[in-house]
Coordinates of C-alpha atoms in Angstrom, one line a residue:
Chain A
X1 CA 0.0 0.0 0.0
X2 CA 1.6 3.5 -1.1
X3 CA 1.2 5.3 2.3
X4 CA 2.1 8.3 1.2
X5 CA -0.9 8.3 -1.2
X6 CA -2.9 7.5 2.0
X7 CA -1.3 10.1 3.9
X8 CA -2.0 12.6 1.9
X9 CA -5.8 12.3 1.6
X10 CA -5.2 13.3 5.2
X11 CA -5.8 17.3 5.2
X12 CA -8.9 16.9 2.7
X13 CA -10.4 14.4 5.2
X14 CA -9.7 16.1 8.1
X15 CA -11.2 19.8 6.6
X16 CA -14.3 17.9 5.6
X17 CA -15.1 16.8 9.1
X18 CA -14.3 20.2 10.4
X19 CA -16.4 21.8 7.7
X20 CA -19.2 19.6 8.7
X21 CA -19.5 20.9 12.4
X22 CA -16.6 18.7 14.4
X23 CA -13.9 20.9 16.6
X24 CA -10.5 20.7 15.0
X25 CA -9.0 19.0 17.7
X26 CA -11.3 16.3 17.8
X27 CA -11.4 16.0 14.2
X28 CA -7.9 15.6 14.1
X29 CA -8.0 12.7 16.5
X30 CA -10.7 10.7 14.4
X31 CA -8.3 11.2 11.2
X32 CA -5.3 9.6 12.7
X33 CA -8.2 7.0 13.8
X34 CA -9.2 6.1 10.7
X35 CA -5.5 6.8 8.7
X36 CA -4.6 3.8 11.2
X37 CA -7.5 1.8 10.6
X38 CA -6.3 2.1 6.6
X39 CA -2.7 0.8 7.4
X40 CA -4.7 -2.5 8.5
X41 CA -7.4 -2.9 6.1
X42 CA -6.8 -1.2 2.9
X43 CA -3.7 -4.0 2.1
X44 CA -6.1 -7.0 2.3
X45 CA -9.9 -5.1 1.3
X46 CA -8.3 -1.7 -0.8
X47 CA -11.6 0.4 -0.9
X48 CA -13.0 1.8 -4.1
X49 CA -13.5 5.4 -3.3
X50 CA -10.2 5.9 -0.8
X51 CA -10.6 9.6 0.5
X52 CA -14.8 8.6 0.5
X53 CA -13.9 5.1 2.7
X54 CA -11.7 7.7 5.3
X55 CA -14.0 10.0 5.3
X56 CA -16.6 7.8 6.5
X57 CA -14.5 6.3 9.1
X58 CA -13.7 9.2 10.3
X59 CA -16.5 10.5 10.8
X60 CA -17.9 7.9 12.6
X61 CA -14.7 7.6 15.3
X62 CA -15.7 11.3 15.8
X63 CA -19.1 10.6 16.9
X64 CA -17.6 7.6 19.0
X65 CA -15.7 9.8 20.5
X66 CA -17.8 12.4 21.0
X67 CA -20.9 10.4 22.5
X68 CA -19.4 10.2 26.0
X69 CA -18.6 13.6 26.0
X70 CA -21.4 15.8 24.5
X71 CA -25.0 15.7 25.3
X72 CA -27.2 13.1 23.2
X73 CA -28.9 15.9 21.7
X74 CA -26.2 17.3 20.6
X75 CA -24.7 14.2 18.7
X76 CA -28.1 13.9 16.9
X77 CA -27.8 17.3 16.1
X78 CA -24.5 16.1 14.2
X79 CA -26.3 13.2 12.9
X80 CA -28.9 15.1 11.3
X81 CA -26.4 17.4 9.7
X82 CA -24.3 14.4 8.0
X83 CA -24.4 14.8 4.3
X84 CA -26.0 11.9 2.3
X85 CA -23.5 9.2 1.4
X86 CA -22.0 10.0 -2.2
X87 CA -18.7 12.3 -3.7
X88 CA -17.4 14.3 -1.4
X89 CA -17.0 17.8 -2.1
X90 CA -14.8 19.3 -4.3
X91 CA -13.7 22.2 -1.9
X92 CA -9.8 22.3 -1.0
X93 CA -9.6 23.5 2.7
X94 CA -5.8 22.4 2.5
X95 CA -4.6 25.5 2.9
X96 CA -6.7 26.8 5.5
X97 CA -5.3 23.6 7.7
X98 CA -1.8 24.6 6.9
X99 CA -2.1 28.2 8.4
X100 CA -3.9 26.4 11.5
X101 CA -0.7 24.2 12.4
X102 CA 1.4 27.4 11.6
X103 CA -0.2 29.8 13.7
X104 CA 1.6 32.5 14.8
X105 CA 0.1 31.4 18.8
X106 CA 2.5 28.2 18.5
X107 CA 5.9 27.9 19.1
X108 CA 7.8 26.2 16.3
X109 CA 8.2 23.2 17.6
X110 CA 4.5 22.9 18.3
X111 CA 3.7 23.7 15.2
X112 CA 5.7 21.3 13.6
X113 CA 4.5 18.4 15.4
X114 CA 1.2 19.7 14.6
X115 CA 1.8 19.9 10.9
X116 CA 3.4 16.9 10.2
X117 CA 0.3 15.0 12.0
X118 CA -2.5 16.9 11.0
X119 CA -1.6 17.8 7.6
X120 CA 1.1 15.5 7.0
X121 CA -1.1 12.4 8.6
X122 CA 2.0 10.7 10.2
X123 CA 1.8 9.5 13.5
X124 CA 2.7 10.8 16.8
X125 CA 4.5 7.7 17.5
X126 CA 7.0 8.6 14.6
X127 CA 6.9 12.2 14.4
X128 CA 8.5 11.4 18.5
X129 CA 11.0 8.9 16.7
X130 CA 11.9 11.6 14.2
X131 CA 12.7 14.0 16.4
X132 CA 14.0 11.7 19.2
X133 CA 11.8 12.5 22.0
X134 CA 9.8 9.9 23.6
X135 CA 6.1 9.4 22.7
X136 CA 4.3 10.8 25.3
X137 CA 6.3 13.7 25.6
X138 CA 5.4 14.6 21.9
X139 CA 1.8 13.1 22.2
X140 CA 1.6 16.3 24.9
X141 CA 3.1 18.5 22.9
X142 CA 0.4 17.7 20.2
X143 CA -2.3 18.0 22.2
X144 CA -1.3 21.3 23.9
X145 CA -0.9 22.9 20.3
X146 CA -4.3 21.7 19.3
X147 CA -5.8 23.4 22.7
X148 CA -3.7 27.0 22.1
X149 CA -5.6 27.2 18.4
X150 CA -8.8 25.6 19.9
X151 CA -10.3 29.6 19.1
X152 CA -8.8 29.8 16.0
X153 CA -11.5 30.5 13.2
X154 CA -10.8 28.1 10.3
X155 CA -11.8 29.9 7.7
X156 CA -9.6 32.9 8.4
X157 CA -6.8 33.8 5.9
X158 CA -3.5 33.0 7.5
X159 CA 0.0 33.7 7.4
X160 CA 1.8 32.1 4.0
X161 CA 4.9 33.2 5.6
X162 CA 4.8 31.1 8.7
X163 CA 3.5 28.1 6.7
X164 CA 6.9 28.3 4.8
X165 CA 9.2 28.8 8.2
X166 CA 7.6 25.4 9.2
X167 CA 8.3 23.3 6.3
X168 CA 11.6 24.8 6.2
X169 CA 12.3 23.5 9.8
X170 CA 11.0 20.2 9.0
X171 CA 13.1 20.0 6.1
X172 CA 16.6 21.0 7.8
X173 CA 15.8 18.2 10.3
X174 CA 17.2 15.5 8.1
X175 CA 16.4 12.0 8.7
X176 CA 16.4 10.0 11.8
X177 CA 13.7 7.3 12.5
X178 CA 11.5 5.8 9.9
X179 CA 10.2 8.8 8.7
X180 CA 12.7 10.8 6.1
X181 CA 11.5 14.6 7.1
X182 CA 13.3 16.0 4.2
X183 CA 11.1 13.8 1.6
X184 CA 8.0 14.8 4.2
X185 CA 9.0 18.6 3.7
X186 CA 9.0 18.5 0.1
X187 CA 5.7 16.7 -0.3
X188 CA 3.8 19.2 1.9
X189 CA 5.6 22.0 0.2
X190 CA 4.6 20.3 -3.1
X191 CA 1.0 20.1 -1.9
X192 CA 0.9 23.8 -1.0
X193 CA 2.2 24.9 -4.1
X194 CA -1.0 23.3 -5.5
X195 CA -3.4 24.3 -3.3
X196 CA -2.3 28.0 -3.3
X197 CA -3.4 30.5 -6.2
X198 CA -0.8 31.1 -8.8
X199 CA -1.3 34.9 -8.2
X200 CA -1.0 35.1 -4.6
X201 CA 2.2 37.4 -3.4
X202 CA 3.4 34.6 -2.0
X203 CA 3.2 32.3 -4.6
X204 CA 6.7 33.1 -5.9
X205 CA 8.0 32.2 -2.5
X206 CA 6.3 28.7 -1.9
X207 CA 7.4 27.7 -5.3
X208 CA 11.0 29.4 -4.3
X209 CA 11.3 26.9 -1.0
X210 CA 10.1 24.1 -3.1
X211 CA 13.1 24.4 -5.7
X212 CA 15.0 25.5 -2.8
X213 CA 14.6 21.7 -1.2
X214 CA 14.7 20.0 -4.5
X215 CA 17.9 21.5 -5.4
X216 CA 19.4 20.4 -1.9
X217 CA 17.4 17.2 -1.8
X218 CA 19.4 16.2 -5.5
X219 CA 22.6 16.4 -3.6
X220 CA 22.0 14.7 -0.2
X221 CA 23.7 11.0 -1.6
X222 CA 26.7 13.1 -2.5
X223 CA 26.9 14.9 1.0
X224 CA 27.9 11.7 3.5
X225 CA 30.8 9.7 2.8
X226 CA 30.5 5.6 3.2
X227 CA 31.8 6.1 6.9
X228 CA 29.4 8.6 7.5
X229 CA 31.6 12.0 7.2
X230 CA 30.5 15.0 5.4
X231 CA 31.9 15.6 2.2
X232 CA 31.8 19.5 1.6
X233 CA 30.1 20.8 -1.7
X234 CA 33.6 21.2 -3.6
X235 CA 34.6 17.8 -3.0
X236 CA 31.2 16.1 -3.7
X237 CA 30.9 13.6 -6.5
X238 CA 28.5 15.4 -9.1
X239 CA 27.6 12.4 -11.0
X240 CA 25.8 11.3 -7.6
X241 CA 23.5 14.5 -7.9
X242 CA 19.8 13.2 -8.8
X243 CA 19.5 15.3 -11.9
X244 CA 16.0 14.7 -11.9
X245 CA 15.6 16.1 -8.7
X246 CA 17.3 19.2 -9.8
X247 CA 15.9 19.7 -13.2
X248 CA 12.6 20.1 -11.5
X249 CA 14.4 22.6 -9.3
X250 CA 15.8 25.0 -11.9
X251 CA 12.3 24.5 -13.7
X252 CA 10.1 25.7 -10.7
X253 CA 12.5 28.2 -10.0
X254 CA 13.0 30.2 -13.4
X255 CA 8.3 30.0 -13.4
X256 CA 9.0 31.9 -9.9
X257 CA 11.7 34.2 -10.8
X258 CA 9.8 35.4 -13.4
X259 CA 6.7 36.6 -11.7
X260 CA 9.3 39.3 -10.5
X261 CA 8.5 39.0 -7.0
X262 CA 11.4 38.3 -5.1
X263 CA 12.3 36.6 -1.3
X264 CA 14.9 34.9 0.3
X265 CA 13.6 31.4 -0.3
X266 CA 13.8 32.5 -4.3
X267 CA 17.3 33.9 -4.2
X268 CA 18.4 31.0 -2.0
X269 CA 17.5 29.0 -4.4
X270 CA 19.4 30.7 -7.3
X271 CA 22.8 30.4 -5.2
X272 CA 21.9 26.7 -5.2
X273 CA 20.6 26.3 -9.1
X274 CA 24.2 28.0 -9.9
X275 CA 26.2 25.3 -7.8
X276 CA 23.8 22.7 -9.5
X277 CA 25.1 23.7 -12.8
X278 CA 28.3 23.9 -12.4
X279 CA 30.4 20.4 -13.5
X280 CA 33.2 20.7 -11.6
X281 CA 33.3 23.2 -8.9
X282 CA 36.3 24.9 -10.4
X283 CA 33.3 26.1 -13.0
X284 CA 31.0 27.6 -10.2
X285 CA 30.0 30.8 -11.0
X286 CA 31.4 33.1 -8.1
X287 CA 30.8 36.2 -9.2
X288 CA 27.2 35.2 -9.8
X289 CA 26.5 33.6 -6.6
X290 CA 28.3 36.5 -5.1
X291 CA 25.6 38.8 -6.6
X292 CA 22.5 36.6 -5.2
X293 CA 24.0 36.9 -1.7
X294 CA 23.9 40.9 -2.3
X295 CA 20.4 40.4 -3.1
X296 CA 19.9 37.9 0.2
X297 CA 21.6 40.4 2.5
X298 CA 19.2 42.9 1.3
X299 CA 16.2 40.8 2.0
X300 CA 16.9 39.5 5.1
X301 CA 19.2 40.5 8.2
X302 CA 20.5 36.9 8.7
X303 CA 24.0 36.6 9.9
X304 CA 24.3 33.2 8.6
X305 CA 23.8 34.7 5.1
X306 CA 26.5 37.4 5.8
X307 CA 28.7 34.5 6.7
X308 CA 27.5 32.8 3.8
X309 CA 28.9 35.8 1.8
X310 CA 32.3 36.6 3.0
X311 CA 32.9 32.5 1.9
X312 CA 31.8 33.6 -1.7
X313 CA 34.0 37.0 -1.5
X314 CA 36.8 35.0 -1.1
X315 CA 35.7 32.8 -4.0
X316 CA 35.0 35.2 -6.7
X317 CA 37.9 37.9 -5.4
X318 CA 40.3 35.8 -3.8
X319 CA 40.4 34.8 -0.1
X320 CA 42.4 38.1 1.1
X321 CA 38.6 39.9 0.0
X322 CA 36.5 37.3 1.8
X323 CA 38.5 37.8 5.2
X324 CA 38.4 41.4 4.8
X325 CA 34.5 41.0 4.6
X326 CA 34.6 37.7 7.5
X327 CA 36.8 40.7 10.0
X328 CA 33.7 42.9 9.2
X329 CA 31.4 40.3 11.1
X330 CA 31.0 39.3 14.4
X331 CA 33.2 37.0 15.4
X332 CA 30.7 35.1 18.0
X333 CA 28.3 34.0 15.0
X334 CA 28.2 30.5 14.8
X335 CA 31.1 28.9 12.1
X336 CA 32.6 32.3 11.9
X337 CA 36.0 30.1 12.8
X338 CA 35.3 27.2 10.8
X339 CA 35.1 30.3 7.7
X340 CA 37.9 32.1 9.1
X341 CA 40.1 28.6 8.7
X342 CA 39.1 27.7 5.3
X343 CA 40.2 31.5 3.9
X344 CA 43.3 31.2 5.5
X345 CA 44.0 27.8 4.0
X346 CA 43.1 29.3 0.8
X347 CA 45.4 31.8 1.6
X348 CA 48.2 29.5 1.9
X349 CA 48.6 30.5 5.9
X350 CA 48.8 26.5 6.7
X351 CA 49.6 26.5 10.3
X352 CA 46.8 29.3 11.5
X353 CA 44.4 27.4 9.2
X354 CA 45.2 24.2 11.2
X355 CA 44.9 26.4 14.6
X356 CA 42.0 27.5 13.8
X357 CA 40.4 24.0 12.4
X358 CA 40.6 22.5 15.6
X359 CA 38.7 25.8 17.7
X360 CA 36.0 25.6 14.9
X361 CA 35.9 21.8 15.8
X362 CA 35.3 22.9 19.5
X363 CA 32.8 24.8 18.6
X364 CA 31.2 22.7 16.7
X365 CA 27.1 22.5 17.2
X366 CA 27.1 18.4 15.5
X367 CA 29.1 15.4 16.0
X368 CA 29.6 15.3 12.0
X369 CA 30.7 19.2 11.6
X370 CA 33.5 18.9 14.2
X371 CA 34.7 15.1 12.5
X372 CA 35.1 17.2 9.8
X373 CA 37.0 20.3 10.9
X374 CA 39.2 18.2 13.0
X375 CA 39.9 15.8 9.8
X376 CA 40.8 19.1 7.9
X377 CA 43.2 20.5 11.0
X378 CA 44.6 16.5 10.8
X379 CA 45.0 16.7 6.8
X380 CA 47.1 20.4 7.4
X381 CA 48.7 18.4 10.1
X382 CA 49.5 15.8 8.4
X383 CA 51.3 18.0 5.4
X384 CA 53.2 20.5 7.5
Chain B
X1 CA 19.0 -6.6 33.2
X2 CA 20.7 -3.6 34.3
X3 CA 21.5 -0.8 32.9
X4 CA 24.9 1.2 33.1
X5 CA 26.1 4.1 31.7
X6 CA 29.8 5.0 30.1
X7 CA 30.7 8.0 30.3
X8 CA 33.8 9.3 28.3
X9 CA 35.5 12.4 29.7
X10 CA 37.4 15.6 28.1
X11 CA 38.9 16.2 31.3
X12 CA 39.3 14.1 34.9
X13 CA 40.1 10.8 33.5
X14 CA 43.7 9.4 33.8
X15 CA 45.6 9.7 30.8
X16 CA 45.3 7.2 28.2
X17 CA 47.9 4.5 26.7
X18 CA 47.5 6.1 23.1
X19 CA 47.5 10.0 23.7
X20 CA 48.2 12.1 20.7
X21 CA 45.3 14.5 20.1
X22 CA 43.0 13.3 16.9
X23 CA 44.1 16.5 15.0
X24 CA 47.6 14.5 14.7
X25 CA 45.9 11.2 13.5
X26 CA 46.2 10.7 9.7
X27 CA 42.7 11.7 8.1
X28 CA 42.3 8.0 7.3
X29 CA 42.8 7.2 10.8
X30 CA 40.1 8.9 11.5
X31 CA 37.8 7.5 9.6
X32 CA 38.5 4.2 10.8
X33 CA 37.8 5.9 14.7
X34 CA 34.2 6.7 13.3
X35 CA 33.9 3.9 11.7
X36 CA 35.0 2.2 15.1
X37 CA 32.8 3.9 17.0
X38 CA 29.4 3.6 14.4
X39 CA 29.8 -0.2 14.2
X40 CA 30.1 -0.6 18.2
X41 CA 26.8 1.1 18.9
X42 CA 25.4 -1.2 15.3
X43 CA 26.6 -4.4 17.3
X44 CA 25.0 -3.5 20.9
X45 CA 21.6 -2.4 18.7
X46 CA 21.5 -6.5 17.4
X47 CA 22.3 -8.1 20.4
X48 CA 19.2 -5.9 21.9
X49 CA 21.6 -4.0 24.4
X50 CA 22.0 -0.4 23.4
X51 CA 19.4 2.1 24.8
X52 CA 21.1 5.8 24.1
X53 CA 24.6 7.4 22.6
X54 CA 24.8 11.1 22.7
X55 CA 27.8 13.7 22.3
X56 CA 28.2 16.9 24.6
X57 CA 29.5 20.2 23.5
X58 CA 32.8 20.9 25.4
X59 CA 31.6 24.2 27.3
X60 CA 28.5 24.8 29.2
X61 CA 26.8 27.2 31.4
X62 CA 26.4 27.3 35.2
X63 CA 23.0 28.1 36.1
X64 CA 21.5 29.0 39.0
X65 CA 18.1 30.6 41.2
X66 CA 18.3 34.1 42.7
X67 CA 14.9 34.8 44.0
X68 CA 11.3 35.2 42.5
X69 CA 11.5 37.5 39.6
X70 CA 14.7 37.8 38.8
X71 CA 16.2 36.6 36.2
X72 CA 18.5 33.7 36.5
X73 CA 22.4 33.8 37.6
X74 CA 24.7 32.6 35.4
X75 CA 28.6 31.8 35.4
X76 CA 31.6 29.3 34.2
X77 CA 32.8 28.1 32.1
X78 CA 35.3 27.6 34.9
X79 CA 38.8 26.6 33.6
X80 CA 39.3 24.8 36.9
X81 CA 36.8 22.2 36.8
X82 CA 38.5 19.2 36.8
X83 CA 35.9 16.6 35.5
X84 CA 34.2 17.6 32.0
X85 CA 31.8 14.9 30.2
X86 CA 32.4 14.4 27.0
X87 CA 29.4 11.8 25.9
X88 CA 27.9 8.4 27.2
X89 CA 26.4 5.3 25.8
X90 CA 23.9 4.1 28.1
X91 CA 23.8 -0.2 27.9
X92 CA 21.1 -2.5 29.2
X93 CA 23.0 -6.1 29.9
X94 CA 22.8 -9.2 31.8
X95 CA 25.6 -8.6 34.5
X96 CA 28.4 -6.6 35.7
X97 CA 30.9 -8.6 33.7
X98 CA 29.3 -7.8 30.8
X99 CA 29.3 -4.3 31.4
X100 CA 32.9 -4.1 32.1
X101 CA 33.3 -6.4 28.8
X102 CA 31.7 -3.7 26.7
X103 CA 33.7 -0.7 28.2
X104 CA 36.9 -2.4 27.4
X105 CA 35.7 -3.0 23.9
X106 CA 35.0 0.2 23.4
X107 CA 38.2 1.6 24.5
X108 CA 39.8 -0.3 22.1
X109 CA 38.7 2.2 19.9
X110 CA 41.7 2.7 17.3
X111 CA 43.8 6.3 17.3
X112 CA 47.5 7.1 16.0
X113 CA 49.2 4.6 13.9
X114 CA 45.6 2.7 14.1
X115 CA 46.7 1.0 17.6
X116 CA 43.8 1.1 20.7
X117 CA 43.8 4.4 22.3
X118 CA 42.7 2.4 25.7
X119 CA 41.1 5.4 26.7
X120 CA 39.2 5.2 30.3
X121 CA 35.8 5.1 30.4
X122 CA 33.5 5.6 33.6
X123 CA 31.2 2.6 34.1
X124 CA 28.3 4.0 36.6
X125 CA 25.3 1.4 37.1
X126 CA 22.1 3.3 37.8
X127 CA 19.9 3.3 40.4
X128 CA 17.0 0.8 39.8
X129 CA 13.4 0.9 40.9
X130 CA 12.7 -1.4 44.4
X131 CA 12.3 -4.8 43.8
X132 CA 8.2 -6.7 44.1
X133 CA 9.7 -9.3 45.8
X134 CA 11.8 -8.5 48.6
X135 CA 11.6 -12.0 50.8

């Protein structure tokens, strides 16, 4: 059984109960109900109608569920406002769902549990594998969120911005546990990029993430070496980058770029279209990446992308250049040594760039980024 | 069962046999630590024995109350402290022995030149819940 097909009947499923009277967070609960009841029946007795056979189910674990809780009168109330068996309705609530589990009233880590369950139909028991916390603690987590946007109006219009800053997170997670977040993040992204209009403001930026991910998505085989350490972007094997992956990248990306309305997820995606097409990395185009940073550092305040820059200074004007820009920075910013060690190695300054390795690997924030500063101190080491 | 945890140390453990820094180890050496290190926790996963690995960052933050409604005191790193965890695996096995069997398996781990570091690892058993049956 394809569960991601199943999974992503989910949001339709769960808008249709909560357009047909139920609360959100109860509705939510009868979902994962019946998505779990699918994983058991479906492989043995597929249904004809799939999203019709869910909704049903549904439906019915929600009046289950709400019997002990609600007056009888009440329930029949319900009962008497269920729709005659036959197609379900053609109206996308999608959307409306994402800016629920985004709302600006939940932290990000609440609304990221509450995404990828609601919307992304997983369940609780692996979105607290994926993020390595145990079940109950995530199970509360869920349930909290669902209680801070109890009062939230469904059919409000919400925050596109937000949405994105979500999937983002969910993306950058990586993989751990059965679930692979980063192939999660794309196919929600993918799904809001359908259910959005083409001529909302945002539109340029959900389809900007979404090339964004695809493009780093193509080159995630290439990044991890067979021992498990991380093999920076210069030394990656191209012919391991899914081409596939990244032709639909530079595709979705050129439709955005020319609706002329520009954001960071857009232009961060350019920088990564321009490594994508370069064979070798001798044939990167600096100067042009250097250019999309420009336009980054205008659009957002991030120190990361002012880091970011100073590496691509030193690439398109020599590595003197980028340390001049790297002294201009703070020099607390996270990597800011890891940068300053790679310029001076470029500069041919051996033994500070070995110095220098080896605090950056202190100050490492993963297990894999300071294996690989102290396996570049060891290689300078190792030639001095 | 009983579970123990091992407990590698920055600082406060006795030197080890092998002691040259990793930043002197040949790149490929290295590798083969990782590698080491990946397969061990692999191995204790199929025998049904590993519950937890994790990695700390070398410097902290001490932390501590001053009164409703202020905000929280806070000090260190201190260079002084002599005892500074590095990371842990935490093991759920049959007996003591075992316990000690693992630890020295793991300190085996190879460095320089690709011979065992022997590096010393801290075995603490943890405190279980009360027995049912206590006569």
């Amino acid at each position: 059984m394809d569960e991601g097909l199943l999974r992503s009947l989910s949001p339709s499923v769960l808008a249709i109960l909560v357009r047909r009277g139920a609360d959100f967070a109860a509705a939510e609960d009868a979902v994962q109900d019946a998505l779990i009841e699918a994983v058991r029946v479906w492989p043995t007795d597929p249904p004809r109608d799939p999203k019709g056979w869910l909704v049903t189910v549904a439906w019915r674990r929600f009046l289950d569920a709400t019997r002990s809780e609600v007056s009888r009168r009440r329930r029949e109330d319900l009962l008497d406002e269920e729709p005659a068996p036959g197609p379900t309705p053609g109206t996308d609530d999608t959307l409306a769902l994402y800016f629920l589990c985004a709302h600006p009233s939940l932290t990000p880590s609440s609304a990221v549990a509450l995404t990828l369950r609601a919307v992304g139909g997983l369940t609780t028991r692996q979105i607290a594998a994926a993020y390595l916390v145990p079940e109950a603690t995530m199970a509360q987590r869920i349930s909290r969120a669902k209680r801070t946007v109890a009062d939230v109006r469904f059919d409000q219009p919400g925050d596109v911005a937000t949405v994105l800053r979500v999937l983002y997170l969910v993306f950058n997670e990586g993989y751990s546990g059965d679930v692979d977040l980063a192939v999660e993040a794309i196919r929600l992204t993918r799904q809001v990029a359908a259910a959005i209009d083409t001529r909302h403001i945002f539109y340029g930026e959900v389809a900007g993430l979404l090339a964004l991910m695809l493009l780093h998505h193509a080159r995630r085989d290439a990044r991890t070496a067979p021992d498990g350490a991380l093999v920076p972007l210069p030394e990656q094997d191209r012919g391991r980058w899914d081409t596939t992956s990244i032709a639909e990248g530079v595709e979705i990306l050129q439709a955005a770029l020319a609706r002329d309305r520009l954001g960071e997820f857009q232009a961060q995606a350019a920088i990564a279209a321009l490594h994508a097409d370069a064979l070798t990395a001798a044939e990167t185009d600096w100067v042009q990446i250097l250019e999309w940073y420009d336009e980054l550092a205008r659009l957002t305040d991030s120190p990361v992308v002012r880091l970011n820059r100073a590496v691509a200074v030193g690439e398109a004007d020599g590595p003197r250049a980028g340390l001049a820009a790297l002294a201009a920075l703070d020099h607390s910013l996270p990597r800011h040594t890891a940068v300053a060690a790679y310029l001076h190695e470029r500069d041919g300054d051996l033994a500070k760039a070995a110095r220098l390795y080896i605090e950056a690997a202190r100050q490492a924030p993963n297990l894999a980024e300071r294996d690989h500063l102290t396996r570049q101190a060891a290689r300078l080491n190792a030639r001095r | 069962m009983a579970k123990y945890l091992l407990l590698k140390h920055y600082r406060g453990a006795p030197a080890p046999v092998n002691n040259i820094p990793m930043d002197k180890w040949a790149p490929e050496e290295i590798s083969a630590h990782i590698t080491f290190m990946q397969d061990f926790a692999d191995r204790l996963q199929e025998t049904g024995e590993f519950v937890d690995a994790q990695a700390l960052a070398p410097e902290g933050t001490w932390v501590r109350f001053d009164g409703e409604g202020r905000p929280p005191v806070t000090d260190g790193p201190f260079a002084e402290t002599k005892d500074l965890i590095a990371g842990w695996m935490m093991i759920d096995v049959d007996s003591y022995e075992r316990a000690l069997e693992l630890a020295a398996e793991l300190s085996s781990a190879p460095g320089a030149n690709g011979e065992p570091i022997h590096e010393w690892l801290e075995l603490r058993p943890f405190m279980g819940a009360p027995p049912t049956i206590t006569d």
